[in-house]
GROMACS .gro file of C-alpha atoms in nm:
model
  260
    1MET     CA    1  -1.889 -10.015  -9.429
    2THR     CA    2  -2.190  -9.851  -9.594
    3ASN     CA    3  -2.289  -9.492  -9.549
    4ASP     CA    4  -2.603  -9.599  -9.360
    5SER     CA    5  -2.403  -9.797  -9.106
    6MET     CA    6  -2.154  -9.512  -9.066
    7ILE     CA    7  -2.445  -9.292  -8.959
    8ALA     CA    8  -2.653  -9.548  -8.771
    9GLU     CA    9  -2.380  -9.685  -8.544
   10PRO     CA   10  -2.264  -9.350  -8.397
   11LEU     CA   11  -2.628  -9.241  -8.364
   12GLY     CA   12  -2.714  -9.565  -8.184
   13ARG     CA   13  -2.420  -9.523  -7.945
   14PHE     CA   14  -2.525  -9.164  -7.876
   15VAL     CA   15  -2.887  -9.263  -7.805
   16ARG     CA   16  -2.782  -9.557  -7.587
   17ARG     CA   17  -2.535  -9.342  -7.393
   18GLY     CA   18  -2.794  -9.066  -7.348
   19PHE     CA   19  -3.063  -9.307  -7.232
   20GLY     CA   20  -2.822  -9.473  -6.990
   21GLY     CA   21  -2.714  -9.137  -6.848
   22ALA     CA   22  -3.075  -9.021  -6.805
   23THR     CA   23  -3.169  -9.346  -6.629
   24ARG     CA   24  -2.871  -9.320  -6.396
   25TYR     CA   25  -2.959  -8.957  -6.317
   26VAL     CA   26  -3.318  -9.052  -6.228
   27VAL     CA   27  -3.194  -9.330  -5.999
   28PHE     CA   28  -2.949  -9.085  -5.841
   29ILE     CA   29  -3.220  -8.826  -5.770
   30LEU     CA   30  -3.461  -9.089  -5.635
   31GLU     CA   31  -3.192  -9.209  -5.395
   32ALA     CA   32  -3.134  -8.849  -5.286
   33LEU     CA   33  -3.508  -8.806  -5.225
   34ARG     CA   34  -3.512  -9.126  -5.021
   35ASN     CA   35  -3.255  -8.967  -4.790
   36VAL     CA   36  -3.409  -8.619  -4.792
   37PHE     CA   37  -3.462  -8.611  -4.415
   38ALA     CA   38  -3.085  -8.620  -4.375
   39ALA     CA   39  -3.098  -8.245  -4.438
   40VAL     CA   40  -3.260  -8.213  -4.093
   41GLN     CA   41  -3.072  -8.494  -3.922
   42CYS     CA   42  -2.738  -8.355  -4.040
   43HIS     CA   43  -2.849  -7.993  -4.015
   44HIS     CA   44  -2.498  -7.873  -3.933
   45LEU     CA   45  -2.383  -7.992  -4.277
   46THR     CA   46  -2.680  -7.825  -4.444
   47VAL     CA   47  -2.612  -7.495  -4.264
   48GLU     CA   48  -2.246  -7.516  -4.364
   49GLN     CA   49  -2.345  -7.557  -4.728
   50MET     CA   50  -2.597  -7.273  -4.701
   51HIS     CA   51  -2.315  -7.047  -4.585
   52ARG     CA   52  -2.086  -7.159  -4.867
   53ILE     CA   53  -2.355  -7.125  -5.132
   54GLY     CA   54  -2.536  -6.816  -5.005
   55ILE     CA   55  -2.333  -6.590  -4.779
   56THR     CA   56  -2.010  -6.612  -4.976
   57SER     CA   57  -2.199  -6.541  -5.301
   58ILE     CA   58  -2.357  -6.214  -5.184
   59PRO     CA   59  -2.088  -5.977  -5.321
   60LEU     CA   60  -2.094  -6.137  -5.666
   61VAL     CA   61  -2.473  -6.154  -5.683
   62ALA     CA   62  -2.506  -5.792  -5.567
   63THR     CA   63  -2.254  -5.670  -5.824
   64THR     CA   64  -2.423  -5.859  -6.105
   65SER     CA   65  -2.769  -5.744  -6.001
   66ILE     CA   66  -2.692  -5.374  -5.971
   67PHE     CA   67  -2.553  -5.365  -6.325
   68THR     CA   68  -2.840  -5.577  -6.455
   69GLY     CA   69  -3.093  -5.328  -6.320
   70SER     CA   70  -2.882  -5.037  -6.441
   71ILE     CA   71  -2.858  -5.167  -6.797
   72MET     CA   72  -3.229  -5.250  -6.808
   73SER     CA   73  -3.323  -4.906  -6.677
   74TRP     CA   74  -3.096  -4.722  -6.919
   75GLN     CA   75  -3.223  -4.913  -7.222
   76LEU     CA   76  -3.587  -4.859  -7.129
   77ALA     CA   77  -3.536  -4.491  -7.050
   78TYR     CA   78  -3.359  -4.449  -7.381
   79GLN     CA   79  -3.633  -4.630  -7.574
   80PHE     CA   80  -3.921  -4.459  -7.392
   81ALA     CA   81  -3.780  -4.105  -7.406
   82ASP     CA   82  -4.021  -3.857  -7.568
   83MET     CA   83  -4.270  -4.138  -7.631
   84ILE     CA   84  -4.440  -4.234  -7.305
   85PRO     CA   85  -4.413  -4.111  -6.943
   86LEU     CA   86  -4.092  -4.223  -6.772
   87THR     CA   87  -4.304  -4.367  -6.489
   88TYR     CA   88  -4.326  -4.673  -6.708
   89VAL     CA   89  -3.949  -4.723  -6.678
   90GLY     CA   90  -4.000  -4.831  -6.317
   91MET     CA   91  -4.293  -5.050  -6.418
   92ALA     CA   92  -4.096  -5.234  -6.687
   93VAL     CA   93  -3.780  -5.269  -6.478
   94GLY     CA   94  -3.975  -5.399  -6.178
   95LYS     CA   95  -4.169  -5.653  -6.381
   96SER     CA   96  -3.871  -5.789  -6.572
   97VAL     CA   97  -3.634  -5.799  -6.275
   98MET     CA   98  -3.881  -5.981  -6.047
   99THR     CA   99  -4.003  -6.244  -6.289
  100GLU     CA  100  -3.707  -6.305  -6.519
  101LEU     CA  101  -3.377  -6.126  -6.480
  102ALA     CA  102  -3.310  -6.166  -6.107
  103PRO     CA  103  -3.377  -6.542  -6.080
  104ILE     CA  104  -3.212  -6.632  -6.412
  105LEU     CA  105  -2.899  -6.420  -6.380
  106THR     CA  106  -2.852  -6.512  -6.014
  107ALA     CA  107  -2.875  -6.878  -6.110
  108MET     CA  108  -2.634  -6.829  -6.401
  109VAL     CA  109  -2.378  -6.670  -6.171
  110LEU     CA  110  -2.411  -6.948  -5.915
  111ALA     CA  111  -2.395  -7.218  -6.182
  112GLY     CA  112  -2.047  -7.097  -6.268
  113ARG     CA  113  -1.935  -7.027  -5.914
  114VAL     CA  114  -2.112  -7.279  -5.691
  115GLY     CA  115  -2.201  -7.555  -5.936
  116ALA     CA  116  -1.849  -7.588  -6.073
  117SER     CA  117  -1.696  -7.578  -5.725
  118MET     CA  118  -1.940  -7.836  -5.589
  119CYS     CA  119  -1.883  -8.071  -5.881
  120SER     CA  120  -1.503  -8.046  -5.869
  121GLU     CA  121  -1.505  -8.111  -5.494
  122LEU     CA  122  -1.719  -8.425  -5.524
  123GLY     CA  123  -1.537  -8.531  -5.840
  124THR     CA  124  -1.201  -8.513  -5.662
  125MET     CA  125  -1.346  -8.721  -5.379
  126ALA     CA  126  -1.469  -8.976  -5.633
  127VAL     CA  127  -1.141  -9.019  -5.821
  128THR     CA  128  -0.939  -9.035  -5.498
  129GLU     CA  129  -1.173  -9.307  -5.365
  130GLN     CA  130  -1.297  -9.099  -5.073
  131LEU     CA  131  -1.657  -9.178  -5.171
  132ASP     CA  132  -1.570  -9.548  -5.159
  133ALA     CA  133  -1.430  -9.494  -4.812
  134TYR     CA  134  -1.765  -9.350  -4.701
  135ASN     CA  135  -1.939  -9.667  -4.815
  136VAL     CA  136  -1.679  -9.893  -4.653
  137LEU     CA  137  -1.725  -9.712  -4.322
  138GLY     CA  138  -2.103  -9.747  -4.349
  139MET     CA  139  -2.155  -9.372  -4.400
  140ASN     CA  140  -2.412  -9.305  -4.671
  141PRO     CA  141  -2.264  -9.044  -4.914
  142TYR     CA  142  -2.615  -8.928  -5.002
  143LYS     CA  143  -2.685  -8.847  -4.638
  144PHE     CA  144  -2.362  -8.665  -4.564
  145LEU     CA  145  -2.263  -8.517  -4.902
  146ILE     CA  146  -2.546  -8.504  -5.156
  147VAL     CA  147  -2.867  -8.413  -4.970
  148PRO     CA  148  -2.718  -8.124  -4.765
  149ARG     CA  149  -2.584  -7.963  -5.084
  150ILE     CA  150  -2.907  -7.994  -5.281
  151THR     CA  151  -3.120  -7.875  -4.987
  152ALA     CA  152  -2.893  -7.577  -4.921
  153ALA     CA  153  -2.903  -7.470  -5.286
  154VAL     CA  154  -3.282  -7.494  -5.307
  155ILE     CA  155  -3.313  -7.279  -4.992
  156MET     CA  156  -3.045  -7.020  -5.071
  157LEU     CA  157  -3.128  -6.946  -5.436
  158PRO     CA  158  -3.464  -6.781  -5.351
  159ILE     CA  159  -3.297  -6.581  -5.072
  160LEU     CA  160  -3.025  -6.459  -5.306
  161THR     CA  161  -3.292  -6.380  -5.564
  162ILE     CA  162  -3.471  -6.154  -5.316
  163LEU     CA  163  -3.142  -5.969  -5.265
  164SER     CA  164  -3.094  -5.954  -5.641
  165ILE     CA  165  -3.440  -5.803  -5.696
  166PHE     CA  166  -3.380  -5.534  -5.432
  167VAL     CA  167  -3.034  -5.443  -5.561
  168GLY     CA  168  -3.147  -5.456  -5.924
  169LEU     CA  169  -3.432  -5.213  -5.860
  170LEU     CA  170  -3.200  -4.985  -5.668
  171GLY     CA  171  -2.948  -4.987  -5.953
  172GLY     CA  172  -3.223  -4.919  -6.203
  173TYR     CA  173  -3.346  -4.620  -6.002
  174VAL     CA  174  -2.997  -4.470  -5.965
  175VAL     CA  175  -2.934  -4.482  -6.339
  176ALA     CA  176  -3.279  -4.347  -6.425
  177TYR     CA  177  -3.228  -4.062  -6.178
  178ILE     CA  178  -2.876  -3.969  -6.288
  179TYR     CA  179  -2.922  -3.987  -6.664
  180LYS     CA  180  -3.294  -3.922  -6.714
  181ASP     CA  181  -3.382  -3.725  -6.400
  182VAL     CA  182  -3.647  -3.977  -6.294
  183SER     CA  183  -3.738  -3.907  -5.933
  184PHE     CA  184  -3.761  -4.170  -5.660
  185HIS     CA  185  -4.137  -4.125  -5.642
  186MET     CA  186  -4.181  -4.152  -6.020
  187PHE     CA  187  -3.966  -4.464  -6.054
  188PHE     CA  188  -4.115  -4.661  -5.765
  189SER     CA  189  -4.467  -4.547  -5.846
  190GLY     CA  190  -4.413  -4.726  -6.176
  191VAL     CA  191  -4.289  -5.034  -5.991
  192ARG     CA  192  -4.604  -5.032  -5.773
  193ILE     CA  193  -4.834  -4.989  -6.073
  194SER     CA  194  -4.744  -5.328  -6.213
  195TYR     CA  195  -4.656  -5.510  -5.891
  196LYS     CA  196  -4.837  -5.833  -5.815
  197ASP     CA  197  -4.759  -6.074  -5.535
  198TRP     CA  198  -4.776  -6.356  -5.787
  199ASP     CA  199  -4.495  -6.203  -5.995
  200PHE     CA  200  -4.271  -6.206  -5.689
  201ALA     CA  201  -4.376  -6.564  -5.609
  202VAL     CA  202  -4.298  -6.678  -5.964
  203GLY     CA  203  -3.946  -6.539  -5.934
  204LEU     CA  204  -3.891  -6.735  -5.612
  205ILE     CA  205  -4.037  -7.055  -5.759
  206LYS     CA  206  -3.799  -7.024  -6.051
  207ALA     CA  207  -3.508  -6.963  -5.815
  208ALA     CA  208  -3.585  -7.277  -5.612
  209LEU     CA  209  -3.603  -7.487  -5.930
  210PHE     CA  210  -3.276  -7.337  -6.055
  211GLY     CA  211  -3.113  -7.419  -5.722
  212TYR     CA  212  -3.217  -7.780  -5.773
  213PHE     CA  213  -3.078  -7.779  -6.128
  214ILE     CA  214  -2.741  -7.642  -6.020
  215SER     CA  215  -2.689  -7.866  -5.718
  216GLY     CA  216  -2.848  -8.174  -5.875
  217TYR     CA  217  -2.624  -8.170  -6.180
  218ALA     CA  218  -2.317  -8.077  -5.975
  219CYS     CA  219  -2.369  -8.365  -5.734
  220TYR     CA  220  -2.457  -8.612  -6.007
  221PHE     CA  221  -2.162  -8.541  -6.234
  222GLY     CA  222  -1.925  -8.511  -5.939
  223TYR     CA  223  -2.043  -8.837  -5.783
  224TYR     CA  224  -1.989  -9.035  -6.104
  225THR     CA  225  -1.656  -8.878  -6.203
  226ILE     CA  226  -1.390  -9.116  -6.334
  227ASN     CA  227  -1.047  -9.094  -6.503
  228GLY     CA  228  -0.867  -8.869  -6.260
  229ALA     CA  229  -0.803  -8.499  -6.316
  230GLU     CA  230  -0.923  -8.514  -6.677
  231GLY     CA  231  -1.252  -8.662  -6.561
  232VAL     CA  232  -1.295  -8.388  -6.300
  233GLY     CA  233  -1.255  -8.126  -6.573
  234LYS     CA  234  -1.509  -8.298  -6.797
  235SER     CA  235  -1.759  -8.335  -6.513
  236THR     CA  236  -1.723  -7.968  -6.419
  237LYS     CA  237  -1.779  -7.861  -6.778
  238ALA     CA  238  -2.084  -8.086  -6.807
  239THR     CA  239  -2.226  -7.941  -6.484
  240VAL     CA  240  -2.203  -7.582  -6.606
  241VAL     CA  241  -2.338  -7.662  -6.954
  242PHE     CA  242  -2.633  -7.871  -6.830
  243SER     CA  243  -2.714  -7.623  -6.551
  244MET     CA  244  -2.720  -7.315  -6.773
  245THR     CA  245  -2.916  -7.491  -7.045
  246SER     CA  246  -3.172  -7.617  -6.794
  247ILE     CA  247  -3.199  -7.271  -6.636
  248LEU     CA  248  -3.288  -7.110  -6.968
  249ILE     CA  249  -3.530  -7.383  -7.073
  250GLY     CA  250  -3.683  -7.409  -6.725
  251GLY     CA  251  -3.721  -7.031  -6.704
  252PHE     CA  252  -3.912  -7.021  -7.029
  253ALA     CA  253  -4.129  -7.320  -6.938
  254LEU     CA  254  -4.223  -7.179  -6.597
  255SER     CA  255  -4.302  -6.840  -6.745
  256LYS     CA  256  -4.528  -7.007  -6.998
  257ILE     CA  257  -4.702  -7.213  -6.729
  258LEU     CA  258  -4.726  -6.965  -6.441
  259LEU     CA  259  -4.759  -6.626  -6.611
  260ILE     CA  260  -5.090  -6.665  -6.788
   0.00000   0.00000   0.00000
């Protein structure tokens, strides 16, 4: 076997496997879109998933957000000290938390918590033939399993992001007050200086897209899981990796498109 063939054959298998996976993912999402009204028809399932994704994630999101705002505030106060008025600490923290940090870090946390859980649940159903049982009984898995999860994630991520923004700003203020003696009025005057409704809207748009990334990958990899427990582990890993990568790339792309 020549050196060229040793390189070309694995590369060809990789490209073919990647193209096949991308095609299957597109077909999967189109089928989910075709059944999108199941989110309303089976609203009890959607509400159940909203509770599992959103309400149970509040403590973790709040904890992450308060330290995110705190770290951001401390770093800015440290960098700005003796250089510019500390009012600008609130301005910088507010801007960065609304448009970038809150949606991205909230999505990262949920990719590990919700995405992995969702994928392992569906993956276990796939390898134990429960998904086949749905089809045999004439119950569309997309209607009862896939669409409610994706819809719930797209709805709950922006709501959790709003909570994250509020808690992040509060954490930033507390740190600025304790360590740099920045008053409430000074900090939030800075936040109001730079505030724009569009910045807030961009954060929520990002959050909705990230919710789709997390739930879409989780449902896709879970639905097509094979090879038992080992396959469930591989699908869960793929879900987290693809979700986090897409969150970072999507966050940059949306910032480039929307913040001009």
